[in-house]
Each structure stands twice: as C-alpha cells, then as structure tokens.
Amino acid sequence: METRQMAVEQTTGAVTNQTETSWHSIDWAKANREVKRLQVRIAKAVKEGRWGKVKALQWLLTHSFYGKALAVKRVTDNSGSKTPGVDGITWSTQEQKAQAIKSLRRRGYKPQPLRRVYIPKASGKQRPLGIPTTKDRAMQALYALALEPVAETTADRNSYGFRQGRCTADAAGQCFTVLGRSDCAKYILDADITGCFDNISHEWLLDNIPLDKEVLRKWLKSGFVWKQQLFPTHAGTPQGGVISPMLANMTLDGMEELLKKHLRKQKVNLIRYAGDFVVTGESKETLEKVTTVIQEFLKERGLTLSEEKTKVVHIEEGFDFLGWNIRKYGEKLLIKPAKKNIKAFHKKIRDALKELRTATQEAVIDTLNPIIKGWANYHRNQVSKRIFNRADDNIWHKLWRWAKRRHPNKPARWTKNKYFIKIGNRHWVFGTWKKDKEGRLRSRYLIKAGDTRIQRHVKIKADANPFLPEWAEYFEERKKLKEAPAQYRRIRRELWKKQGGICPVCGGEIEQDMLTEIHHILPKHKGGSDDLDNLVLIHANCHKQVHSRDGQHSRFLLKEGL
C-alpha cells in the first residue's frame, strides 16, 4: 500500500506537504495540467480497449492531491456553491476549502441523503431535484474528473447534452444537416423518455459504468429527505448531482450505433440532447421499427418512452425540439423559435413587470435586460429576426401599460417624456439619462431583441474529443469562435474574448456558471485605470488568491503576460 501511495504522489505531483499548504498557495495552473494529463491517458486507454489501465489511472486521479483540489474548486466556484445539503454546511473560507481537500477520502466515505426540492415545469408538473451535501458534491466532482474521459470517448457521435464543447445549437445544426437536403428523410420520430434521471436501473449502472463500484453504489442508495422524512432510492440518479448528467448520458450511449446496425440505408439518423431526442426515417414503417428497437434498448436500462410526448410527424408538419420549431416549407428547411418558447418568454416578461409595479425604472431595466438578452442570444443562430422584432413590439406595449398604470391622471406626452428617451433615430427607447461621477450624461435603457445580430453557428465535428491530443488544435480554434456568456456585461464579454475564455491565474476555463471578478492589474488606489489593458477577468476564488499574496498580485499577473 505504501508503494502504491508513493506511485500516486510521483504521478500526480501531489507531495505530502502540499496538503498542509493554504488554499490560496495552490498552483492551479499546474493542477489543471496534471489532471488533464491523466485524463488524456485515460481517454487513450479507452480508445485502445485497455480497461485495466483505465481503472488504474482512474484510481490515481481520484487519489491525487490536484484532483481533489480541482474538485473542491469546482463546487466552490459554482454559482450554486452557497446552496447547502441536508447538513446545512457550505465551504466559503480558504481554511474550510483546504480542510475539504483532506476530507475527500474513499476509505470510510459514506454519503448523506439528498435534500429533495421541487421546481415547476412548463407543463405545470413539478420536477424533483436532489441536492447533495457540499462534501458529496465534491466527491462526485472528483470521480467525474476520472469518468469524463471515458464518457467522451465512448459517447454517441450525435449526443450533444452535458458534454464539453457541445450545446443545443450543435443539435439544431445536425437537424439541419440531415433534414435540409432535398433527398432527406421525410418523417421524424419526436421522442421523450419518461423521467429519464429518476428511473435508470441501479443494477444496470453498477454493471456497466466503469467507475469505482462501491462509491457509485453508495451514491445511488443514499436516499433523500423530504419534509424531515428519509426515503430510500431504488432507481434513478438524482437531478442536481454533479455526476448525474454524465451517468444519464452513458446510460443512453449506444442507441445510435444500435439503430445504424438494425436499420441501415433507411435514412435513420439520431440527434440526442440528454433525454430528448429525434430520429429521422424514410417512412412511418421505418420509424415503427425504430420505436421497437429503442423500447427494447431502454427496457434493459429500466426506462420507457413517454406515450404522451412521443409521436411521428412529417417534415412539412414540423416538430419542436429544444425550444425551436424545425419545419420544411417546400424545399426549404427553417429552424425558428417555437411558439411555446415565445409564449414562455412573454409570460416571464409579464410576470416580471407585475412584480415590479412599484419599482423604479432602473430596477425594471436591470431585471428585463438579462431576460431579453439571454433569450435573444439563445435563438440568434436560427431564423429569428422577425420574431425578435415582434417580441420588441410586444414588450413595448407591456411597458407602456406599466407606465400608464403608474400615472393614470397624466397625459400621454408627459408619460412619454418621463419614461422614454431618444437615442440616435429612436424616439421611444425605454430609458433614462443619468449623470456619472464626472458629470457626464449617461443613458440607461432597455435593450431590444431585434438588435441581436443573427449569427450562424458552426456545428462541432461529431468525432471531436477534448481529451485526445489529435483534437487539441481543433478545440483551440473553436474557442476563438465562442462568445462570452450572456449574463456578462459588455466589459466582461470583451475581457473573456481577449483572454480566450481562460483564467490567467489558474489556467482553467471560465464557464458560464462560474463566479468571476474583474481584477485591476495596477490597483486604482495606485493610479490604475479602468481601461481594458489594466483589467483581467478571473475566477472569484482566484481573485481572493491573488489578493492574498501580500501586495504581489499585480506583479504576479504581469509575470503571466497580462
């Protein structure tokens, strides 16, 4: 055992005294490099079919100092890091995080039950979420680092949900690829799995997922607490767990290859995003065979197709998928925002204005701008311009009613002058003018969805694997095409682009759900400016680390070349 532990330390660079150092002294750039190196080796071993080596490398990663450190960093940098489990504990201080690294041990590990909460679905039903404790989330994140290279290497070519470098726009792009041609399939099976996360067979997971069986069994059987009562879990992997999306994806992987094997040369193509998927076919009879094959595939895994949501449609009738309507008009395929999605967007705007009946105009602008921007950014890759303009008209009428309701006895011209300003050639912009600290007038106004530029999305190559060296250059090129997350303000977006989406302190990627800070290289109290050349976007935790270096933070960043 001692020899094995020494091998771990030599392989991962995790020497013993590192566990005694403070959280902010950890070299995150080295941590990312060492963990990525092991992940690449795992992916290569999977590709070569050397499963014994895969298991050994996974053991090394899950027992390494850097693997544990990155797992703790992931759950504490995440926007949900302040949401506790049943124990009410979160890790917020550097002392707690440093201690947490030491606590991530397999020996004696026993996960606590999940905290059950329910969130409303669009259909009016409720979706159950299971929230693990912070320690259990970190353990799942640690083992996810070891499982992800396996999941990526064995994944279906056209599976786009919960995978690195893939998104809903890639799924839409594949729909266009297989349905946009004149000789394409004419029928589509629009399918949905009943309670995908909640009904996966535990026995199948334990028999087929290449992960530490003992740890996986403990997670699956941990139970959940609802209204102060403990309930057992006999099936499923909880929505809300860090590793759950990966387990669900691996459960459904193999479906595409199975369909190709049974139904060759019948224009059968599967496009899947998590538990939602569509299958194309040349006839209804072909899709009936497809349905039979899929039902047998799912039955083995404890799953079934939803009779309510699964149907066969003609391409000229169209179908909704991931918030879009995909339909052929003559020989032209158009992908547009779905009516249900548009309706949900307007309801969100309406509900927000109802909540803000007595709020200030600035509060209304600050609340609605992220909603409008996020919705428009989601649909900007499709045929959306007319829908954006109609949405702006609808929002304008809602805002006018909101303003008139506040001042029922005032004339229309007075209301217009109070709540609407002129910017350029636009006279009816919902906004206001405010003076900044220098005394200059600054406009603060509601953005328009119609101002969002329609931009074609370049679909990811189906075989691309972020853990194989031969794809490294390809993913670097795609990073340049990737735009900043929608919730960032203009300055954050520009910094994100400038840095290529990389944190200059730890060298890790800045993802959409991560907490970030804008850091001044030369502090303002020492004469630093707000110019982009003096700013960097870094993880919130890295920001604390930089400022803990006793005044050496600026020198540190300058040393990194920023």
Coordinates of C-alpha atoms in Angstrom, one line a residue:
M1 CA 0.0 0.0 0.0
E2 CA 2.9 2.4 0.8
T3 CA 4.5 1.7 -2.6
R4 CA 1.1 2.4 -4.3
Q5 CA 0.7 5.7 -2.5
M6 CA 4.2 6.8 -3.5
A7 CA 3.3 6.0 -7.1
V8 CA 0.3 8.3 -6.8
E9 CA 2.4 11.1 -5.4
Q10 CA 5.1 10.7 -8.2
T11 CA 2.5 10.5 -10.9
T12 CA 0.3 13.5 -9.8
G13 CA 2.9 15.7 -8.3
A14 CA 1.0 15.6 -5.0
V15 CA 3.7 15.6 -2.4
T16 CA 2.7 15.2 1.2
N17 CA 3.5 18.8 2.4
Q18 CA 1.1 20.2 -0.3
T19 CA -1.8 19.1 1.8
E20 CA -0.5 21.3 4.6
T21 CA -0.3 24.5 2.5
S22 CA -3.0 27.1 2.4
W23 CA -5.8 27.1 -0.2
H24 CA -4.5 30.3 -2.0
S25 CA -1.0 28.9 -2.4
I26 CA -2.1 26.0 -4.6
D27 CA -0.7 26.3 -8.1
W28 CA -3.9 26.0 -10.1
A29 CA -2.2 26.1 -13.5
K30 CA -0.2 23.0 -12.5
A31 CA -3.2 21.3 -11.1
N32 CA -5.1 21.7 -14.4
R33 CA -2.1 20.4 -16.3
E34 CA -1.6 17.4 -14.1
V35 CA -5.3 16.4 -14.1
K36 CA -5.6 16.9 -17.8
R37 CA -2.6 14.8 -18.4
L38 CA -4.1 11.9 -16.5
Q39 CA -7.5 12.4 -18.3
V40 CA -5.7 12.2 -21.7
R41 CA -4.1 8.9 -20.7
I42 CA -7.5 7.6 -19.6
A43 CA -9.0 8.5 -23.0
K44 CA -6.2 6.9 -24.9
A45 CA -6.5 3.7 -22.8
V46 CA -10.3 3.6 -23.5
K47 CA -9.6 4.1 -27.2
E48 CA -7.2 1.2 -27.2
G49 CA -9.6 -1.0 -25.2
R50 CA -7.2 -1.3 -22.2
W51 CA -9.8 -1.3 -19.4
G52 CA -7.4 -2.5 -16.7
K53 CA -5.2 0.6 -17.4
V54 CA -8.3 2.8 -17.4
K55 CA -9.2 1.5 -13.9
A56 CA -5.6 2.1 -12.6
L57 CA -5.4 5.6 -14.0
Q58 CA -8.8 6.5 -12.5
W59 CA -7.6 5.3 -9.1
L60 CA -4.5 7.6 -9.5
L61 CA -6.7 10.6 -10.4
T62 CA -9.2 10.1 -7.6
H63 CA -6.5 9.7 -5.0
S64 CA -4.3 12.7 -6.2
F65 CA -4.0 15.9 -4.4
Y66 CA -4.6 18.0 -7.5
G67 CA -7.7 16.0 -8.5
K68 CA -9.2 16.6 -5.0
A69 CA -8.2 20.3 -5.1
L70 CA -9.9 20.8 -8.5
A71 CA -13.0 19.0 -7.3
V72 CA -13.3 21.4 -4.3
K73 CA -12.6 24.3 -6.5
R74 CA -15.3 23.3 -8.9
V75 CA -18.1 23.1 -6.3
T76 CA -17.0 26.3 -4.5
D77 CA -16.6 28.3 -7.7
N78 CA -20.0 27.3 -9.0
S79 CA -23.0 29.7 -8.7
G80 CA -24.8 27.0 -6.6
S81 CA -21.9 26.8 -4.0
K82 CA -24.0 28.6 -1.4
T83 CA -26.8 26.1 -1.6
P84 CA -26.3 23.6 1.3
G85 CA -27.4 19.9 1.5
V86 CA -29.1 18.3 4.5
D87 CA -26.2 19.2 6.8
G88 CA -26.5 22.9 6.1
I89 CA -22.7 23.2 5.5
T90 CA -21.0 25.2 2.8
W91 CA -17.3 25.9 2.2
S92 CA -16.7 29.6 1.9
T93 CA -13.4 30.3 3.7
Q94 CA -10.0 29.2 2.4
E95 CA -9.4 27.2 5.6
Q96 CA -12.6 25.2 5.0
K97 CA -11.6 24.6 1.4
A98 CA -8.1 23.4 2.4
Q99 CA -9.5 21.1 5.0
A100 CA -12.1 19.8 2.5
I101 CA -9.3 18.6 0.2
K102 CA -8.0 16.3 3.1
S103 CA -11.6 15.1 3.8
L104 CA -12.1 13.6 0.3
R105 CA -11.1 10.1 1.1
R106 CA -12.6 6.8 -0.2
R107 CA -11.9 4.9 3.0
G108 CA -14.8 5.3 5.4
Y109 CA -16.7 7.6 3.0
K110 CA -20.5 7.5 3.5
P111 CA -22.6 10.0 1.5
Q112 CA -25.5 11.7 3.3
P113 CA -29.1 11.6 2.0
L114 CA -30.1 14.2 -0.6
R115 CA -32.2 17.3 0.2
R116 CA -35.3 17.0 -2.0
V117 CA -36.8 20.1 -3.6
Y118 CA -39.3 20.5 -6.4
I119 CA -39.2 23.1 -9.2
P120 CA -42.1 23.8 -11.6
K121 CA -42.0 22.5 -15.2
A122 CA -43.5 24.2 -18.2
S123 CA -46.3 21.6 -18.3
G124 CA -47.5 22.6 -14.8
K125 CA -46.0 19.5 -13.2
Q126 CA -43.0 19.6 -10.8
R127 CA -39.5 18.3 -11.3
P128 CA -37.8 16.7 -8.3
L129 CA -34.2 17.8 -7.6
G130 CA -31.8 16.1 -5.2
I131 CA -29.3 18.4 -3.6
P132 CA -26.2 16.6 -2.2
T133 CA -24.2 18.0 0.7
T134 CA -21.1 20.1 -0.3
K135 CA -18.8 17.2 0.5
D136 CA -20.8 14.7 -1.6
R137 CA -20.8 17.2 -4.5
A138 CA -17.0 17.4 -4.2
M139 CA -16.6 13.7 -4.2
Q140 CA -18.9 13.4 -7.2
A141 CA -16.9 16.1 -9.0
L142 CA -13.7 14.2 -8.2
Y143 CA -14.9 11.0 -9.6
A144 CA -16.5 12.9 -12.6
L145 CA -12.9 14.0 -13.5
A146 CA -12.0 10.3 -13.8
L147 CA -15.2 9.3 -15.6
E148 CA -15.5 12.1 -18.1
P149 CA -12.7 11.0 -20.5
V150 CA -14.4 7.6 -20.6
A151 CA -17.8 9.1 -21.3
E152 CA -16.4 11.4 -24.1
T153 CA -14.6 8.6 -25.8
T154 CA -17.5 6.1 -25.8
A155 CA -20.3 8.7 -26.4
D156 CA -22.7 8.6 -29.3
R157 CA -21.5 10.8 -32.2
N158 CA -24.6 12.9 -32.2
S159 CA -25.2 13.2 -28.5
Y160 CA -25.0 16.9 -27.5
G161 CA -26.3 17.3 -24.0
F162 CA -24.0 17.8 -20.9
R163 CA -20.8 17.3 -22.9
Q164 CA -17.7 19.5 -23.2
G165 CA -17.7 21.9 -26.2
R166 CA -21.3 20.8 -27.2
C167 CA -24.6 22.7 -26.9
T168 CA -28.1 22.9 -28.2
A169 CA -27.1 24.9 -31.2
D170 CA -25.0 21.8 -32.3
A171 CA -28.1 19.6 -32.1
A172 CA -30.0 22.1 -34.2
G173 CA -27.1 22.2 -36.7
Q174 CA -27.2 18.4 -37.0
C175 CA -31.0 18.6 -37.6
F176 CA -30.3 21.0 -40.5
T177 CA -27.6 18.7 -41.9
V178 CA -29.8 15.6 -42.0
L179 CA -33.1 17.3 -42.9
G180 CA -32.1 20.2 -45.1
R181 CA -31.3 18.3 -48.3
S182 CA -33.9 17.6 -51.0
D183 CA -33.5 13.9 -50.7
C184 CA -33.6 13.7 -46.9
A185 CA -35.9 11.6 -44.7
K186 CA -39.5 12.8 -44.7
Y187 CA -40.6 11.5 -41.3
I188 CA -39.3 12.2 -37.8
L189 CA -39.8 10.3 -34.5
D190 CA -40.1 13.1 -31.9
A191 CA -39.3 11.1 -28.7
D192 CA -39.1 11.7 -25.0
I193 CA -38.1 9.4 -22.1
T194 CA -40.3 9.2 -19.1
G195 CA -38.4 10.5 -16.0
C196 CA -35.0 9.7 -17.5
F197 CA -33.0 10.7 -14.5
D198 CA -35.4 9.2 -12.0
N199 CA -35.9 5.7 -13.4
I200 CA -32.5 4.4 -14.6
S201 CA -31.8 0.9 -13.3
H202 CA -29.3 0.9 -10.5
E203 CA -28.3 -2.7 -11.4
W204 CA -27.5 -1.6 -15.0
L205 CA -25.4 1.3 -13.8
L206 CA -23.4 -0.8 -11.4
D207 CA -22.8 -3.4 -14.1
N208 CA -21.9 -1.1 -17.0
I209 CA -20.4 2.2 -15.7
P210 CA -16.6 2.0 -15.5
L211 CA -16.3 3.6 -12.1
D212 CA -15.5 2.6 -8.5
K213 CA -18.5 0.3 -7.8
E214 CA -18.5 0.8 -4.1
V215 CA -18.6 4.6 -4.3
L216 CA -21.2 4.5 -7.1
R217 CA -23.4 2.1 -5.1
K218 CA -23.3 4.4 -2.0
W219 CA -24.4 7.4 -4.1
L220 CA -27.2 5.6 -5.8
K221 CA -28.6 4.1 -2.5
S222 CA -28.1 7.2 -0.3
G223 CA -31.8 8.1 -0.2
F224 CA -33.4 11.5 0.1
V225 CA -35.0 13.7 2.8
W226 CA -38.4 15.3 2.2
K227 CA -40.4 17.0 4.9
Q228 CA -37.9 15.7 7.5
Q229 CA -38.5 12.1 6.5
L230 CA -36.0 9.8 5.0
F231 CA -37.0 7.9 1.8
P232 CA -34.9 5.2 0.1
T233 CA -33.9 5.3 -3.6
H234 CA -34.5 2.2 -5.6
A235 CA -33.8 3.6 -9.1
G236 CA -32.5 6.6 -10.8
T237 CA -29.7 9.1 -10.4
P238 CA -30.8 12.4 -8.9
Q239 CA -31.1 15.6 -10.9
G240 CA -28.9 18.0 -9.1
G241 CA -26.0 15.7 -8.6
V242 CA -22.7 16.7 -10.2
I243 CA -22.1 13.3 -11.9
S244 CA -25.8 12.6 -12.7
P245 CA -25.8 14.1 -16.2
M246 CA -22.8 12.0 -17.1
L247 CA -24.4 8.8 -15.8
A248 CA -27.6 9.5 -17.7
N249 CA -25.6 10.2 -21.0
M250 CA -23.7 6.9 -20.6
T251 CA -26.9 5.1 -20.0
L252 CA -28.2 6.2 -23.4
D253 CA -25.0 5.9 -25.3
G254 CA -25.1 3.0 -27.8
M255 CA -28.6 3.8 -29.0
E256 CA -27.2 5.5 -32.2
E257 CA -25.0 2.6 -33.1
L258 CA -27.8 0.1 -32.4
L259 CA -30.1 1.9 -34.8
K260 CA -27.5 2.0 -37.5
K261 CA -26.9 -1.7 -37.1
H262 CA -30.6 -2.7 -37.4
L263 CA -31.7 -0.1 -40.0
R264 CA -29.0 0.6 -42.5
K265 CA -29.8 2.6 -45.7
Q266 CA -33.1 3.7 -44.4
K267 CA -32.1 7.4 -43.7
V268 CA -32.1 6.7 -40.0
N269 CA -30.3 9.5 -38.0
L270 CA -30.5 10.1 -34.3
I271 CA -30.0 13.5 -32.7
R272 CA -30.0 13.5 -28.9
Y273 CA -29.7 16.1 -26.2
A274 CA -29.7 14.3 -22.8
G275 CA -33.1 12.5 -22.6
D276 CA -34.7 14.4 -25.5
F277 CA -34.1 13.0 -29.0
V278 CA -35.4 12.8 -32.5
V279 CA -34.9 10.1 -35.1
T280 CA -35.3 10.6 -38.8
G281 CA -36.6 7.8 -41.2
E282 CA -37.7 7.4 -44.8
S283 CA -41.2 6.2 -43.8
K284 CA -43.6 5.7 -40.9
E285 CA -42.9 1.9 -41.1
T286 CA -39.2 2.6 -40.7
L287 CA -39.9 4.6 -37.6
E288 CA -42.2 2.0 -36.2
K289 CA -39.2 -0.4 -36.3
V290 CA -37.0 2.3 -34.8
T291 CA -39.5 2.7 -31.9
T292 CA -39.4 -1.1 -31.2
V293 CA -35.6 -1.1 -31.2
I294 CA -35.4 1.9 -28.9
Q295 CA -38.1 0.4 -26.5
E296 CA -36.0 -2.8 -26.1
F297 CA -32.9 -0.7 -25.6
L298 CA -34.5 1.4 -22.9
K299 CA -36.2 -1.5 -21.2
E300 CA -32.9 -3.1 -20.4
R301 CA -32.0 0.1 -18.6
G302 CA -35.3 0.5 -16.7
L303 CA -36.6 3.3 -18.9
T304 CA -39.6 3.7 -21.2
L305 CA -40.7 6.2 -23.9
S306 CA -43.3 8.7 -22.9
E307 CA -46.6 7.9 -24.8
E308 CA -47.7 11.5 -24.2
K309 CA -44.7 13.2 -25.8
T310 CA -43.6 10.6 -28.4
K311 CA -45.0 10.9 -31.9
V312 CA -44.2 10.5 -35.6
V313 CA -44.5 13.7 -37.7
H314 CA -43.9 14.7 -41.3
I315 CA -41.2 17.2 -42.0
E316 CA -43.7 19.6 -43.6
E317 CA -45.8 19.4 -40.4
G318 CA -42.7 20.2 -38.4
F319 CA -41.8 19.5 -34.8
D320 CA -40.4 21.3 -31.7
F321 CA -37.0 20.4 -30.4
L322 CA -35.0 22.2 -27.7
G323 CA -37.1 25.4 -27.9
W324 CA -37.1 25.6 -31.7
N325 CA -39.6 24.6 -34.4
I326 CA -38.0 22.7 -37.2
R327 CA -40.1 22.5 -40.4
K328 CA -39.7 22.3 -44.1
Y329 CA -41.5 24.8 -46.3
G330 CA -41.4 23.3 -49.8
E331 CA -37.8 22.6 -50.3
K332 CA -36.5 25.0 -47.6
L333 CA -35.9 23.9 -44.0
L334 CA -36.3 26.7 -41.4
I335 CA -35.5 26.5 -37.7
K336 CA -37.3 29.1 -35.8
P337 CA -38.1 29.8 -32.1
A338 CA -41.1 27.5 -31.1
K339 CA -44.4 29.1 -30.2
K340 CA -44.3 27.5 -26.8
N341 CA -40.9 29.1 -26.2
I342 CA -42.0 32.5 -27.3
K343 CA -45.1 32.3 -25.2
A344 CA -43.0 31.3 -22.1
F345 CA -40.7 34.3 -22.8
H346 CA -43.5 36.8 -22.9
K347 CA -45.0 35.3 -19.7
K348 CA -41.7 35.8 -18.0
I349 CA -41.6 39.4 -19.1
R350 CA -45.2 39.9 -18.0
D351 CA -44.7 38.3 -14.6
A352 CA -41.6 40.4 -14.0
L353 CA -43.4 43.6 -14.7
K354 CA -46.2 42.5 -12.4
E355 CA -43.7 42.1 -9.6
L356 CA -42.1 45.5 -10.4
R357 CA -45.3 47.5 -10.4
T358 CA -44.0 49.9 -7.8
A359 CA -40.3 49.6 -8.6
T360 CA -38.1 52.2 -10.2
Q361 CA -37.5 52.4 -13.9
E362 CA -33.8 51.5 -13.3
A363 CA -34.9 48.3 -11.5
V364 CA -37.2 47.4 -14.4
I365 CA -34.3 47.8 -16.9
D366 CA -31.9 45.8 -14.7
T367 CA -34.4 43.0 -14.4
L368 CA -35.6 42.8 -18.0
N369 CA -32.3 43.3 -19.8
P370 CA -30.8 39.9 -18.8
I371 CA -34.0 38.1 -19.7
I372 CA -34.2 39.7 -23.1
K373 CA -30.5 39.3 -23.8
G374 CA -30.4 35.6 -22.7
W375 CA -33.5 34.7 -24.8
A376 CA -32.2 36.5 -27.9
N377 CA -28.7 35.0 -27.6
Y378 CA -30.2 31.5 -27.4
H379 CA -32.1 32.0 -30.7
R380 CA -29.6 34.2 -32.6
N381 CA -28.3 31.2 -34.6
Q382 CA -31.7 30.5 -36.2
V383 CA -34.3 32.2 -38.3
S384 CA -35.3 34.7 -35.6
K385 CA -35.2 38.3 -36.8
R386 CA -38.9 38.8 -37.5
I387 CA -39.7 37.1 -34.2
F388 CA -37.3 39.3 -32.3
N389 CA -38.9 42.4 -33.8
R390 CA -42.4 41.2 -32.9
A391 CA -41.2 40.5 -29.4
D392 CA -39.9 44.0 -29.1
D393 CA -43.3 45.4 -30.1
N394 CA -45.0 43.2 -27.6
I395 CA -42.6 44.3 -24.8
W396 CA -43.1 48.0 -25.8
H397 CA -46.9 47.7 -25.3
K398 CA -46.3 46.0 -21.9
L399 CA -44.0 48.8 -20.8
W400 CA -46.4 51.5 -22.0
R401 CA -49.2 49.9 -19.9
W402 CA -46.8 49.7 -17.0
A403 CA -46.0 53.4 -17.2
K404 CA -49.7 54.5 -17.8
R405 CA -50.8 52.4 -14.8
R406 CA -48.4 54.3 -12.5
H407 CA -49.7 57.7 -13.7
P408 CA -53.4 57.3 -14.7
N409 CA -54.1 61.0 -14.5
K410 CA -51.2 62.2 -16.6
P411 CA -51.4 62.9 -20.3
A412 CA -49.6 60.5 -22.8
R413 CA -47.0 63.1 -23.7
W414 CA -46.0 63.6 -20.1
T415 CA -45.6 59.8 -19.6
K416 CA -43.6 59.5 -22.8
N417 CA -41.2 62.3 -21.7
K418 CA -40.7 60.7 -18.3
Y419 CA -40.1 57.1 -19.3
F420 CA -38.9 57.2 -22.9
I421 CA -35.8 58.9 -24.4
K422 CA -34.3 59.5 -27.8
I423 CA -31.1 57.6 -28.8
G424 CA -30.0 58.2 -32.3
N425 CA -33.0 58.0 -34.6
R426 CA -35.1 56.1 -32.0
H427 CA -37.6 58.2 -30.1
W428 CA -39.4 55.6 -28.0
V429 CA -36.5 54.0 -26.1
F430 CA -37.5 52.9 -22.5
G431 CA -34.7 54.5 -20.5
T432 CA -33.4 57.5 -18.7
W433 CA -30.4 59.8 -18.6
K434 CA -28.2 60.0 -15.5
K435 CA -25.0 61.9 -14.7
D436 CA -21.9 59.9 -13.8
K437 CA -19.3 60.9 -11.3
E438 CA -17.6 63.2 -13.8
G439 CA -20.9 65.0 -14.5
R440 CA -21.4 63.4 -18.0
L441 CA -24.8 62.3 -19.1
R442 CA -25.1 58.5 -19.5
S443 CA -28.0 56.7 -20.9
R444 CA -29.5 53.7 -19.2
Y445 CA -32.1 51.9 -21.4
L446 CA -33.8 48.6 -22.2
I447 CA -32.1 46.6 -24.9
K448 CA -34.0 45.3 -27.9
A449 CA -34.0 41.7 -29.0
G450 CA -34.1 42.9 -32.6
D451 CA -30.7 44.5 -32.2
T452 CA -29.2 41.0 -31.7
R453 CA -27.2 40.0 -34.8
I454 CA -28.2 36.7 -36.4
Q455 CA -25.0 34.6 -36.4
R456 CA -24.6 31.2 -38.0
H457 CA -23.4 28.5 -35.6
V458 CA -20.5 26.3 -36.7
K459 CA -21.5 22.8 -35.6
I460 CA -18.9 20.7 -33.8
K461 CA -17.5 17.7 -35.6
A462 CA -19.2 14.5 -34.4
D463 CA -16.0 12.7 -33.5
A464 CA -14.3 15.6 -31.7
N465 CA -12.9 14.5 -28.3
P466 CA -11.4 17.2 -26.0
F467 CA -9.3 14.5 -24.2
L468 CA -7.5 13.2 -27.3
P469 CA -4.3 15.1 -28.4
E470 CA -5.2 14.9 -32.1
W471 CA -8.2 17.2 -31.4
A472 CA -6.4 19.8 -29.3
E473 CA -5.8 22.3 -32.1
Y474 CA -9.4 21.9 -33.3
F475 CA -10.8 22.8 -29.9
E476 CA -8.4 25.8 -29.6
E477 CA -9.8 27.1 -32.9
R478 CA -13.4 26.7 -31.6
K479 CA -12.6 28.7 -28.5
K480 CA -11.9 31.7 -30.7
L481 CA -15.4 31.4 -32.2
K482 CA -17.1 31.1 -28.8
E483 CA -18.6 34.2 -27.4
A484 CA -18.9 35.3 -23.8
P485 CA -21.8 34.0 -21.7
A486 CA -25.0 36.1 -22.0
Q487 CA -25.1 37.3 -18.4
Y488 CA -21.8 39.1 -18.5
R489 CA -21.8 42.8 -19.1
R490 CA -20.0 44.4 -22.1
I491 CA -16.7 44.7 -20.2
R492 CA -16.8 41.1 -19.0
R493 CA -17.6 39.9 -22.5
E494 CA -14.7 41.8 -24.1
L495 CA -12.2 40.6 -21.4
W496 CA -13.5 37.0 -21.9
K497 CA -12.8 37.2 -25.6
K498 CA -9.4 38.9 -25.1
Q499 CA -8.3 36.1 -22.8
G500 CA -9.7 33.3 -24.9
G501 CA -12.0 32.2 -22.1
I502 CA -9.1 31.3 -19.9
C503 CA -8.4 32.5 -16.3
P504 CA -4.8 33.9 -16.3
V505 CA -4.3 32.8 -12.7
C506 CA -5.1 29.1 -12.7
G507 CA -5.2 28.5 -16.5
G508 CA -8.7 26.9 -16.2
E509 CA -11.6 27.8 -18.4
I510 CA -14.1 30.4 -17.4
E511 CA -17.5 28.7 -17.8
Q512 CA -21.0 30.3 -17.8
D513 CA -22.0 29.2 -14.3
M514 CA -18.7 30.2 -12.6
L515 CA -18.4 33.1 -10.3
T516 CA -15.9 35.7 -11.7
E517 CA -14.4 39.0 -10.8
I518 CA -12.8 41.8 -12.8
H519 CA -9.3 42.5 -11.4
H520 CA -7.2 45.6 -11.8
I521 CA -3.6 44.7 -12.6
L522 CA -2.5 48.1 -11.3
P523 CA -4.8 48.9 -8.3
K524 CA -6.9 52.1 -8.7
H525 CA -5.5 53.4 -5.4
K526 CA -2.1 53.4 -7.0
G527 CA -3.2 55.2 -10.2
G528 CA -4.6 52.2 -12.2
S529 CA -7.3 52.9 -14.7
D530 CA -10.5 51.1 -15.9
D531 CA -9.0 50.7 -19.4
L532 CA -9.2 47.1 -20.8
D533 CA -5.4 46.9 -20.8
N534 CA -5.4 47.2 -17.0
L535 CA -8.2 44.7 -16.4
V536 CA -8.4 40.9 -16.4
L537 CA -11.4 38.5 -15.8
I538 CA -10.6 35.8 -13.3
H539 CA -12.4 33.2 -11.2
A540 CA -13.8 34.6 -7.9
N541 CA -11.6 32.2 -5.9
C542 CA -8.5 33.1 -8.0
H543 CA -9.3 36.8 -7.2
K544 CA -9.1 36.1 -3.5
Q545 CA -5.9 34.1 -4.0
V546 CA -4.3 37.0 -5.9
H547 CA -5.2 39.5 -3.2
S548 CA -3.8 37.2 -0.5
R549 CA -0.3 37.5 -1.9
D550 CA 0.6 40.5 0.3
G551 CA 0.6 43.1 -2.4
Q552 CA 2.3 40.9 -5.0
H553 CA -0.9 40.4 -7.1
S554 CA 0.0 42.9 -9.8
R555 CA 3.5 41.5 -10.2
F556 CA 2.0 38.0 -10.4
L557 CA -0.3 38.8 -13.2
L558 CA 2.2 40.8 -15.1
K559 CA 4.6 37.8 -14.8
E560 CA 1.9 35.8 -16.6
G561 CA 2.0 38.2 -19.5
L562 CA -1.2 40.1 -18.9

